[in-house]
XYZ file of C-alpha atoms in Angstrom:
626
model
C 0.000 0.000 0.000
C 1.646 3.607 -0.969
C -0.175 6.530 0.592
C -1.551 7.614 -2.664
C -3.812 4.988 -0.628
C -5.150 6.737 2.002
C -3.595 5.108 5.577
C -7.459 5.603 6.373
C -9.126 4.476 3.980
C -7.613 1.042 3.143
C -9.576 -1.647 0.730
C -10.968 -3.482 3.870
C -12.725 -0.117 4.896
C -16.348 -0.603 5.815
C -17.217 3.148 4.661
C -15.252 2.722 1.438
C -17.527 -0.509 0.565
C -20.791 0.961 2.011
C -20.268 3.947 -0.763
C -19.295 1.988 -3.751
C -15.924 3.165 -3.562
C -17.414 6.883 -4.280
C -19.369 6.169 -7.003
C -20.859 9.179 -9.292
C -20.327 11.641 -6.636
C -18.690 14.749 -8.167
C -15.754 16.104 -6.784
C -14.609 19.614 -7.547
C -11.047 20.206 -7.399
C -9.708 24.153 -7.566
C -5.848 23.954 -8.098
C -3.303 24.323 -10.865
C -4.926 21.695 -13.468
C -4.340 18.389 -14.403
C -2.146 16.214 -16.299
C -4.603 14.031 -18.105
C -2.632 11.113 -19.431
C -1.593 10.163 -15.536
C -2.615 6.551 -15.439
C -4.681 7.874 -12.175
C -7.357 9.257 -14.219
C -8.081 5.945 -16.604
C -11.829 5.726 -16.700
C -11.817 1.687 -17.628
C -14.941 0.366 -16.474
C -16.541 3.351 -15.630
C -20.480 4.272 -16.570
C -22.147 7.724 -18.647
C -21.056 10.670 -16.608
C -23.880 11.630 -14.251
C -26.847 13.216 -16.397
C -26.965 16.104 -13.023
C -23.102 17.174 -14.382
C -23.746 20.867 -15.986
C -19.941 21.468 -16.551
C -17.612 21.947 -19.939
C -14.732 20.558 -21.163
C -12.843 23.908 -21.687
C -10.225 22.989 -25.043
C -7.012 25.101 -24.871
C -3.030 25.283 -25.346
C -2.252 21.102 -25.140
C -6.035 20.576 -23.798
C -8.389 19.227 -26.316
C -11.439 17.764 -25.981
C -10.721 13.770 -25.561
C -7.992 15.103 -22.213
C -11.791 15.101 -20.371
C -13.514 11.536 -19.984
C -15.436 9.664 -17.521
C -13.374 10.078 -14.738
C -12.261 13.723 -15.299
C -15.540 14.814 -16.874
C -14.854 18.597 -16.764
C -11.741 20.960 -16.908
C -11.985 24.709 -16.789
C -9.226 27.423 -16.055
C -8.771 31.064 -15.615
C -6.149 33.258 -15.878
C -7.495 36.533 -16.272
C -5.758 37.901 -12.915
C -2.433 36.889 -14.087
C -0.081 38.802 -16.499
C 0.782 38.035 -20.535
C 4.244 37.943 -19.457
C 3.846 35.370 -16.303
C 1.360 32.904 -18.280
C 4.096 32.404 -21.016
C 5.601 29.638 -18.856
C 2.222 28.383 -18.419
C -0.492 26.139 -20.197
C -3.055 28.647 -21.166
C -5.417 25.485 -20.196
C -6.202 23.299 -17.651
C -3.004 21.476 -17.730
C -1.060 21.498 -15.361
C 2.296 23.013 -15.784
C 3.269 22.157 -11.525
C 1.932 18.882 -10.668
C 0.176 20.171 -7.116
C -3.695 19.815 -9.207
C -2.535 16.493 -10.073
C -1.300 14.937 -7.317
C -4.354 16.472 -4.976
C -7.029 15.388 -7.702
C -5.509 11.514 -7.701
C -5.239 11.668 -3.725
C -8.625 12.129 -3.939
C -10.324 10.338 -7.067
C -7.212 7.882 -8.238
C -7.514 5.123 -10.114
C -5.491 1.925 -8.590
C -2.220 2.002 -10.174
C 0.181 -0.976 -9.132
C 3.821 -0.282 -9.101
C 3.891 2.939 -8.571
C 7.136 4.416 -6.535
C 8.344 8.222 -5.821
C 10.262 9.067 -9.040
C 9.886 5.543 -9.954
C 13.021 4.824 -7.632
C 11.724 1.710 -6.077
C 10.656 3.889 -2.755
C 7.555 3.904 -0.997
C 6.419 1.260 -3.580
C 3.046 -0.055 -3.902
C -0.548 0.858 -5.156
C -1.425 4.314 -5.433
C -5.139 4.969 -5.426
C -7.213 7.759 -4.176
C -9.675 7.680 -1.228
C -12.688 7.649 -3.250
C -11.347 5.637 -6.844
C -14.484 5.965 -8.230
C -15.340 9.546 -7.720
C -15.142 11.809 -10.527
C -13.561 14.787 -10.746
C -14.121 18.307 -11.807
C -11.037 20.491 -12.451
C -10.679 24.206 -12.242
C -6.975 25.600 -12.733
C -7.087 29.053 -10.689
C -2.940 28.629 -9.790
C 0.163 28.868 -12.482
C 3.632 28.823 -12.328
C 4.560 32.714 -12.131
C 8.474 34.149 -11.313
C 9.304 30.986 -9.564
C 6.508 30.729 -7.673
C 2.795 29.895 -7.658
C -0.006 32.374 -8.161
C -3.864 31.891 -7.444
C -5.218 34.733 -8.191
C -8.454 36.114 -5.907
C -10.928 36.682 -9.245
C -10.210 32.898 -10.664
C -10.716 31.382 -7.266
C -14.139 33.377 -7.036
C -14.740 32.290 -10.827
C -14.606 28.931 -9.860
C -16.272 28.857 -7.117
C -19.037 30.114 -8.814
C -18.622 28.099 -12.033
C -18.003 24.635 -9.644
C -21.911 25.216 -8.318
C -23.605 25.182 -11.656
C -21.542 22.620 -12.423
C -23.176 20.283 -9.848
C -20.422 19.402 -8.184
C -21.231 17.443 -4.400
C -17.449 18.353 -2.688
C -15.455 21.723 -3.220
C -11.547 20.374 -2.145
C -9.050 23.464 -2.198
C -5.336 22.917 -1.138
C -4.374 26.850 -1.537
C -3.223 29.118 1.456
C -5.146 31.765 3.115
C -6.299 34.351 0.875
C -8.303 38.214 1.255
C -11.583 38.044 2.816
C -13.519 38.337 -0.549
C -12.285 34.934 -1.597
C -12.899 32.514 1.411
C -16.107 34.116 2.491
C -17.681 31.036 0.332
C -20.753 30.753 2.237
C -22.997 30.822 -0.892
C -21.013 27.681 -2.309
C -22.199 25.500 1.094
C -25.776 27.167 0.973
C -25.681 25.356 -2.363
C -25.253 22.137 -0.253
C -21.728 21.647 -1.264
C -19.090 20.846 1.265
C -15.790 22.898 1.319
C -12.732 21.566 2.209
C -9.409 23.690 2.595
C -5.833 23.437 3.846
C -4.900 24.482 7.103
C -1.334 26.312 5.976
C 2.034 24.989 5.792
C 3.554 28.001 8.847
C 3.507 25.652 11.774
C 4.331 25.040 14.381
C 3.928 28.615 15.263
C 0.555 29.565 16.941
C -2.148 31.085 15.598
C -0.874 30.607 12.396
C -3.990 28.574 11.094
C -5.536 29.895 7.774
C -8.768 29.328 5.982
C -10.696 29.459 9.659
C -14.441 30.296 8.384
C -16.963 28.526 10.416
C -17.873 26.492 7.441
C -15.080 25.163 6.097
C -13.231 22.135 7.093
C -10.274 23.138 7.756
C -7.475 19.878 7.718
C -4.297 19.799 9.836
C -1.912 17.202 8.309
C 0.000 13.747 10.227
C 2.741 11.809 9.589
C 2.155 8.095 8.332
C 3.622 4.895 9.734
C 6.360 4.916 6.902
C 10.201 6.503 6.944
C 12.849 6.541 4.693
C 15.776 5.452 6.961
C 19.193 6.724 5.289
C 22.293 5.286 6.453
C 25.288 7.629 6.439
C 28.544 5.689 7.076
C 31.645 7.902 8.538
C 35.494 6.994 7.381
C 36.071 4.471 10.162
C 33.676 2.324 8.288
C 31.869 1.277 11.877
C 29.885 4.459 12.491
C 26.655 4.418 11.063
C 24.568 7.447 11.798
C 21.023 7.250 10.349
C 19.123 10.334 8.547
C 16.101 10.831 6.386
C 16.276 11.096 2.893
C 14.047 10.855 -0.298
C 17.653 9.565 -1.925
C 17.529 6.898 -4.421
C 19.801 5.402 -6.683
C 18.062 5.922 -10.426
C 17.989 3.259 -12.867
C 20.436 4.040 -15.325
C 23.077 4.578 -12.638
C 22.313 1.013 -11.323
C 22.983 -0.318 -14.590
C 26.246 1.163 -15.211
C 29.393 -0.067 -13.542
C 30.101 3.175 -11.833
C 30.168 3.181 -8.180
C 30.781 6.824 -7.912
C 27.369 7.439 -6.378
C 28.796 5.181 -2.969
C 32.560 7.172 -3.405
C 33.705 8.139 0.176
C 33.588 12.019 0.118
C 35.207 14.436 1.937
C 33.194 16.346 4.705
C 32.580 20.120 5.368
C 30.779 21.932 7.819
C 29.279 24.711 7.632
C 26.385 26.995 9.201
C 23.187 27.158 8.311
C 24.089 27.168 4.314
C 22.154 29.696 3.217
C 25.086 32.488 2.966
C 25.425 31.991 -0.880
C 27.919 34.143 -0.689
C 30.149 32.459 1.681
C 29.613 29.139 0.083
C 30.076 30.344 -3.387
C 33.771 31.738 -1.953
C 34.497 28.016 -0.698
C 35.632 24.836 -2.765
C 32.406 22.107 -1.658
C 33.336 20.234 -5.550
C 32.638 16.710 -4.794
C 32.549 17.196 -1.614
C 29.293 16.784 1.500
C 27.965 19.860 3.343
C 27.464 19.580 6.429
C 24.669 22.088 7.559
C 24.516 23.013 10.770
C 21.679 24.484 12.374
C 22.120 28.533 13.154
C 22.828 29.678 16.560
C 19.776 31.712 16.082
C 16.564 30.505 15.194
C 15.977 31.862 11.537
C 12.997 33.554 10.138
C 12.848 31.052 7.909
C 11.134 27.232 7.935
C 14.003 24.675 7.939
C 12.278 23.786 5.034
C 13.145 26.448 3.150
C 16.242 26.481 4.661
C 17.194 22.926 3.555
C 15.778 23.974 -0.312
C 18.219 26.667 -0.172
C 21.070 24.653 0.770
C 20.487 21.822 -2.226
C 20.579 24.188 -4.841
C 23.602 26.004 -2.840
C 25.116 22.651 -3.296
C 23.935 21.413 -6.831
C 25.428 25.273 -8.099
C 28.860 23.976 -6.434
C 29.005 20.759 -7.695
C 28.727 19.071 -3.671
C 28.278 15.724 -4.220
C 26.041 15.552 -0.704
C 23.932 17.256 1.829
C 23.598 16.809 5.224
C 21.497 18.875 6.741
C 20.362 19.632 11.174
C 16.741 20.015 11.308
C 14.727 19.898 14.576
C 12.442 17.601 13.177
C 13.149 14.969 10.519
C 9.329 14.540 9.438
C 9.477 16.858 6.251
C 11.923 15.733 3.099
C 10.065 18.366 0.743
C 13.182 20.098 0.697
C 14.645 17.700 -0.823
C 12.696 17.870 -4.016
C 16.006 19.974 -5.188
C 17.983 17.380 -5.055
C 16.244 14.700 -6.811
C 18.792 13.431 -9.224
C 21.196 15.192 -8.475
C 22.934 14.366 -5.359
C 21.802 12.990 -1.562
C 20.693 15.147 1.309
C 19.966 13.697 4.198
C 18.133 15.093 7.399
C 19.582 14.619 10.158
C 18.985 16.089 14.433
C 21.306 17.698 16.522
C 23.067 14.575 18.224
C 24.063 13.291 14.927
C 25.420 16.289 13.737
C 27.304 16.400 16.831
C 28.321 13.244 16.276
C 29.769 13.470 12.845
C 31.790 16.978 13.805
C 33.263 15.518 16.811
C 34.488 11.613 14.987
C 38.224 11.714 13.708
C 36.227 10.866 10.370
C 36.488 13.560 7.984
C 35.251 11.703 4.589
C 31.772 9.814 4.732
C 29.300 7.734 2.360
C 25.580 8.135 2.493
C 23.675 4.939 0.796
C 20.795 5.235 -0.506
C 17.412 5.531 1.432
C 15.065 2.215 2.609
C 11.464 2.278 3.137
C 10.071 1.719 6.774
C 6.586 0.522 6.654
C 4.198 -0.449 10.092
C 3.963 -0.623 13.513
C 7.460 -0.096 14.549
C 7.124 3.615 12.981
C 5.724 6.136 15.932
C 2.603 7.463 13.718
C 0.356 9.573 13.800
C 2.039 12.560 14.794
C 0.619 16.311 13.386
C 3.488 17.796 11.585
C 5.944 20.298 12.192
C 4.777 22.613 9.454
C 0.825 21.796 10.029
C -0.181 25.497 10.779
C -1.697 26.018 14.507
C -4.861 27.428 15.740
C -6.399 29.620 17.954
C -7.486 31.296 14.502
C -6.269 35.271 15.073
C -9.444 36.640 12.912
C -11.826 34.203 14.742
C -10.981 33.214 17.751
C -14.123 31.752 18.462
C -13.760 28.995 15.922
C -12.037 26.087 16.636
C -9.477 25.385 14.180
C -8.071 23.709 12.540
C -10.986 21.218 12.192
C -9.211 17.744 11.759
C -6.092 16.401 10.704
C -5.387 13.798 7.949
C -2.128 12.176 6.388
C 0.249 15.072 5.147
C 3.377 13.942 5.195
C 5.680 11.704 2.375
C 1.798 11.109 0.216
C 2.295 9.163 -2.888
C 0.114 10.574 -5.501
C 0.514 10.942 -9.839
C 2.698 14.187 -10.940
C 2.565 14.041 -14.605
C 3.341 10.858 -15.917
C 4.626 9.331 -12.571
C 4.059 9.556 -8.910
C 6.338 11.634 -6.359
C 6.618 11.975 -2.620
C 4.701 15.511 -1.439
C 4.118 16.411 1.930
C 1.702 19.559 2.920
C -1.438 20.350 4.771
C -2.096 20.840 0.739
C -1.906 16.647 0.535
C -3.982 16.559 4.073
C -6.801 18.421 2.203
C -7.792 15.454 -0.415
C -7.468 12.900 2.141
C -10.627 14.821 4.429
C -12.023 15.760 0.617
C -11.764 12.059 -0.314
C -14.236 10.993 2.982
C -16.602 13.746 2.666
C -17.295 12.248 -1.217
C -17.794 8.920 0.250
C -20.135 10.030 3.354
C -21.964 11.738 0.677
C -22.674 8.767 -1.075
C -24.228 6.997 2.279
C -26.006 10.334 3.281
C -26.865 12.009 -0.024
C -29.088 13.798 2.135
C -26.915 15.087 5.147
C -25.865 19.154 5.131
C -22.174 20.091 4.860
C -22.467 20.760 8.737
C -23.584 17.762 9.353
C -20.815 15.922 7.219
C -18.129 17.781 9.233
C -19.388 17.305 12.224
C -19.532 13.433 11.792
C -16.157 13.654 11.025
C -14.609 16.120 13.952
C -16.828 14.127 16.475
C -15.423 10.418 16.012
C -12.153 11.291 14.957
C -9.259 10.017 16.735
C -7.011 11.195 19.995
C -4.610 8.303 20.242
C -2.158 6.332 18.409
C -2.716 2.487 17.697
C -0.713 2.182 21.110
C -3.768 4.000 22.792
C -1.486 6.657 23.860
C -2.169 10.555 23.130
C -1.643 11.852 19.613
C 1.402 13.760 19.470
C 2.497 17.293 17.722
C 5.951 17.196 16.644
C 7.445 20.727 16.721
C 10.146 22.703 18.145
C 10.283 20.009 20.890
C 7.566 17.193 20.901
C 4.640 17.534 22.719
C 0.820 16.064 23.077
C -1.355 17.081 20.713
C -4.099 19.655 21.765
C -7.313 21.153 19.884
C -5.206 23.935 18.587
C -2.528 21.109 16.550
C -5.551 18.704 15.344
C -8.836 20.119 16.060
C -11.117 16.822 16.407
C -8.197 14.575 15.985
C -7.002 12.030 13.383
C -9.819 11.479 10.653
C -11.781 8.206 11.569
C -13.652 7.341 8.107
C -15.215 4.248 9.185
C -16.143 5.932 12.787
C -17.741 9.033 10.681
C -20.420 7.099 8.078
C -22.037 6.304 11.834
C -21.456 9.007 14.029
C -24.882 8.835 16.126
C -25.192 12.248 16.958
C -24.449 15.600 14.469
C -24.241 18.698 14.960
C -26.111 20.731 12.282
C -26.331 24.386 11.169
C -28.404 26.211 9.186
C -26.165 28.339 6.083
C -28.328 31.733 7.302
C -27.529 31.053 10.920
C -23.886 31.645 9.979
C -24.495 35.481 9.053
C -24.191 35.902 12.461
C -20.037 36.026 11.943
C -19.473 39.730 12.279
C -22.184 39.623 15.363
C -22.344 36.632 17.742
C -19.923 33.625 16.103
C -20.026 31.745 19.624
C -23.678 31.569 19.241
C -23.551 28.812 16.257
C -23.939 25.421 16.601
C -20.566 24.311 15.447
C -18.692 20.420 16.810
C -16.357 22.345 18.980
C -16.414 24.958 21.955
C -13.690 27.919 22.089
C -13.802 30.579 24.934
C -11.163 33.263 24.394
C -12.254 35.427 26.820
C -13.362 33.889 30.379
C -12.933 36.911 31.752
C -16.191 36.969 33.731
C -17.633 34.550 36.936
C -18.710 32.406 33.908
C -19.628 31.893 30.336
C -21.746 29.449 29.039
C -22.605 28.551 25.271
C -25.613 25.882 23.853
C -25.378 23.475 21.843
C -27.942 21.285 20.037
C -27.378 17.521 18.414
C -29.529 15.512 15.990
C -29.942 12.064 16.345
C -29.018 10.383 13.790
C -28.139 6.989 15.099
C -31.115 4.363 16.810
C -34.315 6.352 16.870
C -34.574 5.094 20.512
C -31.328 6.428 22.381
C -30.028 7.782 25.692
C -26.530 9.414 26.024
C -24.734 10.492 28.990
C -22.652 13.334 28.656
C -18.479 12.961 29.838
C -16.717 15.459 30.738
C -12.634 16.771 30.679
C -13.029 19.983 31.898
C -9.827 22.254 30.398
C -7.260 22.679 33.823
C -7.914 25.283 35.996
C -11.644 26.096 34.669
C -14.876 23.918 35.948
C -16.692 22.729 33.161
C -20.734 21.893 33.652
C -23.451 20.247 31.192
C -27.247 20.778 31.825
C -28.388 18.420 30.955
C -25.982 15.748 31.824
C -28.481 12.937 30.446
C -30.097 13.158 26.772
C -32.526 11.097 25.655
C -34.809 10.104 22.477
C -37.979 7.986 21.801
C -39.549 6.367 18.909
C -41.954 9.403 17.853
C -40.002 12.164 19.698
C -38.187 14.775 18.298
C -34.426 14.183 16.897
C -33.136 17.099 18.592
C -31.801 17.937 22.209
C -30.707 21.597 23.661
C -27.785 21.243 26.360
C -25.803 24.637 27.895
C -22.380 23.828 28.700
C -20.913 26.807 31.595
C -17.294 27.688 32.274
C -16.115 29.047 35.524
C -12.641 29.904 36.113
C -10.922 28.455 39.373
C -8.339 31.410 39.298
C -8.738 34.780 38.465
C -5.451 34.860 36.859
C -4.315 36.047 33.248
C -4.171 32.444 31.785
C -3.322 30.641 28.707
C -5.529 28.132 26.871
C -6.195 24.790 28.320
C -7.631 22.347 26.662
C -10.825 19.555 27.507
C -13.628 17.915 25.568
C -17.169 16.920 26.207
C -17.961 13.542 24.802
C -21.895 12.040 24.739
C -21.922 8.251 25.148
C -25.246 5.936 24.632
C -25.955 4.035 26.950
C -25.603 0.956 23.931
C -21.877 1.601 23.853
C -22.122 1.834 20.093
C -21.236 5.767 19.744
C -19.259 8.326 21.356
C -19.316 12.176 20.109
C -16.690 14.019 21.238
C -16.121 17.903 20.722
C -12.903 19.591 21.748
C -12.668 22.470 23.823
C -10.383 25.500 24.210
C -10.815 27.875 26.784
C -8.564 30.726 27.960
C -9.239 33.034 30.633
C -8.506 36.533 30.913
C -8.114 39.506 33.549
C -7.101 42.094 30.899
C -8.287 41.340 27.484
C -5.413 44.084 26.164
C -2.603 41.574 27.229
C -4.348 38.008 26.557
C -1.574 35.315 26.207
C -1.937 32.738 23.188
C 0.472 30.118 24.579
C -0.071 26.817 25.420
C-alpha cells in the first residue's frame, strides 16, 4: 500500500464498501490543473457521466477535448488575474504546468495504479489509489507557475467557485493558502449544499498561524504516516553508522552502469546554516558533503526552506552531498532539489554532533530504505501543520481535523512523487466527505463535518495521546488537530451531528459563539462564567439515551445541563444542552484544553467535541500560549 492509498481508507474499509468506492459523486477540485494522461485518471470500467453534471470541457493550449472523460468529466481554467508575461511559462489550459492539481485530484479520485514508486526509484512502492477511486472529478486551474513561484489569483478562485456550483459538483476540495476576505467568504457555495474543504497552511508550528478558519469550512491539519525513509550515512572508520532521512535513491540508469561513484567516500565540510550563498560560493564544496549546521539563532525562515536553499547552494557547487540539522526529521520536501542530483539527508542535533566531533572527515551516504508499520511512531501532526487559535476568529475552533500530510504518494505528470503539505492533508478529508456523501446524499455540509470532527481520533494504535511534533515534541491539543485524526469508518455512523443552518452563519461579524458548530472555544473567560448551547440531531437508533463525559480544560470547571439526553420512537431528533465555564483562578491564563464527549448508553457511539478555553483579567494583554 503507498499513501496515494489513504492510511485511512484502506480496501478493507467498511465506509469505502458501504459507498461503492465513491461512485458518481462529483468532486470539484480548484488547483493548478491536471495532467490528463496520468494513469490515475483511466476511466476503464466506468459508466455515462452523471446526467446532473452541468460542466464543460474547456479545449485550450495542449487541452483538447478527448484530455476530459469519464473520470475527469470537466476541466476549466482562468487566468485573467495573471499577467501576458507570467502565463508564457504556463499552459493557457487546464493542464497542469506544476503537478500540485494532479497529485491532490488523484489523492482524492485515483484510479489503482500498481507499481507505482516516488520518481519511480523503487521507494515507498506499492498501489497508489485515491480515497474515493471511483469519484469523478471536476477540475478548475485558478494557480500557475509565475516568477518561480505559484499564483492563485483572488478573481479565478471566485470564478470557480461560482462556475463549480452550476456545475453540480457534491465536494469543493481546495489545497491553496489563506487568501483576502472576498475569496474565502464562500458561504454561498455550502448554501448550495456543497461541502468545502481547505488546507490548514504549511507556517507551523507557530501559533495562531492557522488559515482558511471560516466557520464552514473544514479546515485539515496534516499527520505523519507509519512509513520513513531510513538513510544510512557511514563515517570513514567504516563502523559508524549514523542514520538520517532522505528521499535519496539510486536511479535506474546509474544502477545499470558499472560506476560506483554514487557510494565514493567524500570528503566532509561543515558549515552553518548554508544559506550564505555568498560564503559558500567563496568556498571549494566540488565533490565534496555539506554539512549544515543548524544557526545559533533561530531563523525567520522554515528549515524547510532552509534545507531547499542549501540543495541548490550545493547542486550550483558541484557538492556531491547534503547533510542537513533540522529539529524535526518529518518533512523531506526540501529535498525535491535534489532529486537526481545528489543525496541530502536530514539529520537532528546529536548526529550532527556526532559526525563533527568523529576523527572521520570523509563519509558515504547509501541510498534511502522504506520503513513501513507498527514499529514507525505514527500519527504525529506535523511540524509545518499550521496552529490554531485562529487570530481573525478566535471563536472557531481550528483547525478542524487532521489527515495524512506527510511523504503522500500521488501521480505528478506521468509518474508519482513523494509531497508532503497540509495541501496533501486536504484530499485525504475531501476524499471521505465524497464517500459520506454517497451513504447520506441527504446530510448538510455541517452535518458531514461534524460526523467527522466528532469520532475522529485522539490516540495512536498504542492507545497513547496523539502527538504534535514541533520545536520540541509535545501532546497534541485542539489547537494542533482540532477533532483529531480522521476516523472514516467511525464518521459514516457518528450517532449524533451537529447541524447548522447556512443563514444562521451570518451571524459572523455579530455573535460567532452563538452557532452550533462540533467544537467549543472561549477566548475570553474573563467573567464569573460563560456558558454557550449546543444542540445535536440524532441520527443513530431512533430510541437512544446518552450520557454526557466530561474533561473539563485545567484550571476552569466545566458543567453540562443536561448531563443525560434522551430520544424515543416518535419524539423529536433534537436535544438543547448549555455547557458553563467558571474559572478556578482569576489569573491572566493561557488556553487549556478539555472535551465533552456524549456516550449511549448501547456503547455503540461516542461524540466528542474539543474544547479551548482561555481566561482573561485584561483582554489588552491576553496570552496565546499553550
Amino acid at each position: 500500500m503507498s499513501y496515494g492509498e489513504s492510511p485511512s481508507l484502506s480496501s478493507s474499509s467498511r465506509l469505502l464498501r458501504k459507498a461503492k468506492y465513491g461512485e458518481d459523486v462529483i468532486v470539484g477540485v480548484i488547483d493548478s490543473g491536471i495532467w490528463p494522461e496520468s494513469p490515475s485518471f483511466d476511466d476503464s470500467g466506468y459508466g455515462p457521466v452523471p446526467k446532473r453534471w452541468k460542466g464543460v470541457c474547456q479545449t485550450g493550449q495542449a487541452f483538447n477535448a478527448s484530455n476530459c472523460n469519464r473520470k475527469v468529466i470537466g476541466a476549466r481554467w482562468y487566468g485573467a488575474d495573471v499577467s501576458e508575461e507570467d502565463l508564457k511559462a504556463e499552459y493557457r489550459s487546464a493542464r497542469d504546468a506544476n503537478g500540485h492539481g494532479t497529485h491532490t485530484a488523484s489523492t482524492i479520485a485515483g484510479s489503482p495504479v500498481r507499481g507505482a514508486s516516488h520518481a519511480g526509484g523503487g521507494l515507498a512502492a506499492g498501489i497508489a489509489r485515491g480515497g474515493a477511486p471511483r469519484a469523478r472529478l471536476a477540475i478548475y486551474k485558478v494557480c500557475h507557475d509565475v516568477g518561480g513561484g505559484t499564483s492563485c489569483g483572488d478573481a479565478s478562485i471566485l470564478a470557480a467557485l461560482d462556475a463549480a456550483i452550476g456545475d453540480g459538483v457534491d465536494v469543493l476540495s481546495l489545497s491553496l493558502g489563506g487568501g483576502s476576505d472576498e475569496v474565502y467568504r464562500t458561504l454561498h457555495v455550502v448554501a448550495a449544499g456543497i461541502t468545502v474543504v481547505f488546507s490548514a497552511g504549511n507556517d507551523g508550528p507557530v501559533p495562531q498561524s492557522v488559515t482558511n478558519a471560516l466557520p464552514w469550512l473544514v479546515t485539515v491539519a496534516a499527520t505523519t504516516v507509519d512509513r520513513t525513509f531510513p538513510t544510512v550515512v557511514t563515517l570513514g572508520d567504516g563502523e559508524t553508522k549514523l542514520v538520517g532521512q532522505s528521499l535519496y535513491y539510486r536511479n535506474r540508469s546509474a544502477a545499470a552502469s558499472t560506476s560506483n561513484d554514487d557510494f565514493a567516500w567524500r570528503h566532509l565540510m561543515a558549515f552553518t546554516g548554508c544559506d550564505d550563498a555568498e560564503k559558500l560560493r567563496s568556498e571549494n564544496i566540488t565533490g565534496k558533503i555539506m554539512v549544515c549546521r543548524a544557526p545559533e539563532f533561530k531563523s525567520n525562515y522554515p528549515p524547510t526552506a532552509q534545507f531547499s536553499w542549501a540543495s541548490r547552494a550545493a547542486i550550483a557547487g558541484g557538492a556531491k552531498g547534503v547533510i542537513f540539522e533540522q529539529y524535526s526529521t518529518d518533512v523531506l520536501d526540501g529535498q525535491a532539489s535534489c532529486q537526481g542530483h545528489l543525496p541530502c539527508v536530514v539529520v537532528d542535533k546529536e548526529t550532527i554532533y556526532t559526525i563533527l566531533n568523529s576523527d572521520s572527515n570523509v563519509a558515504r551516504i547509501s541510498p534511502a530504505a522504506t520503513m513501513v508499520g507498527p514499529q514507525v511512531a505514527s500519527p504525529r501532526i506535523a511540524t509545518f501543520s499550521s496552529r490554531g487559535p485562529s487570530a481573525e476568529f478566535p471563536s472557531v475552533l481550528k483547525p478542524d481535523i487532521a489527515a495524512p500530510g506527510v511523504s503522500i504518494l500521488a501521480a505528478k505528470r506521468d509518474s508519482y512523487v513523494l509531497l508532503s503539505g497540509t495541501s496533501m492533508a486536504c484530499p485525504h478529508v475531501s476524499a471521505v466527505v465524497a464517500l459520506l456523501k454517497s451513504v447520506h446524499p441527504d446530510w448538510s455540509p455541517a452535518m458531514i463535518k461534524s460526523a467527522i470532527v466528532t469520532t475522529a481520533s485522539v490516540t495512536d494504535r498504542f492507545g497513547l495521546p496523539i502527538q504534535a511534533n514541533s520545536v520540541q515534541r509535545k501532546p497534541a491539543d485542539a489547537f494542533d488537530m482540532g477533532g483529531g485524526l480522521i476516523a472514516p469508518d467511525r464518521a459514516m455512523d457518528p450517532g449524533l451531528v451537529y447541524d447548522i443552518q447556512p443563514e444562521e452563519y451570518k451571524s459572523l461579524d455579530d455573535r460567532v459563539d452563538r452557532l452550533n458548530l462540533p467544537s467549543i472555544a472561549v477566548p475570553n473567560l474573563m467573567y464569573d462564567s460563560v456558558t454557550v448551547s449546543r444542540t445535536v440531531t440524532n441520527v443513530g437508533p431512533v430510541e437512544a439515551t446518552y450520557r454526557a463525559v466530561v474533561e473539563a480544560p485545567a484550571g476552569v470547571a466545566m458543567d453540562v445541563a443536561p448531563p443525560v439526553i434522551a430520544f424515543e420512537r416518535g419524539g423529536v431528533r433534537n436535544a438543547t444542552f448549555k455547557v458553563t465555564f467558571v474559572a478556578k483562578q482569576r489569573v491572566q491564563g493561557g488556553y487549556a484544553f478539555g472535551s465533552l464527549t456524549w456516550l449511549d448508553d448501547a456503547k455503540r457511539h461516542s461524540v466528542r467535541i474539543p474544547v479551548a478555553v482561555r481566561t482573561v483579567v485584561r483582554d489588552f494583554v491576553a496570552d496565546v500560549s499553550r
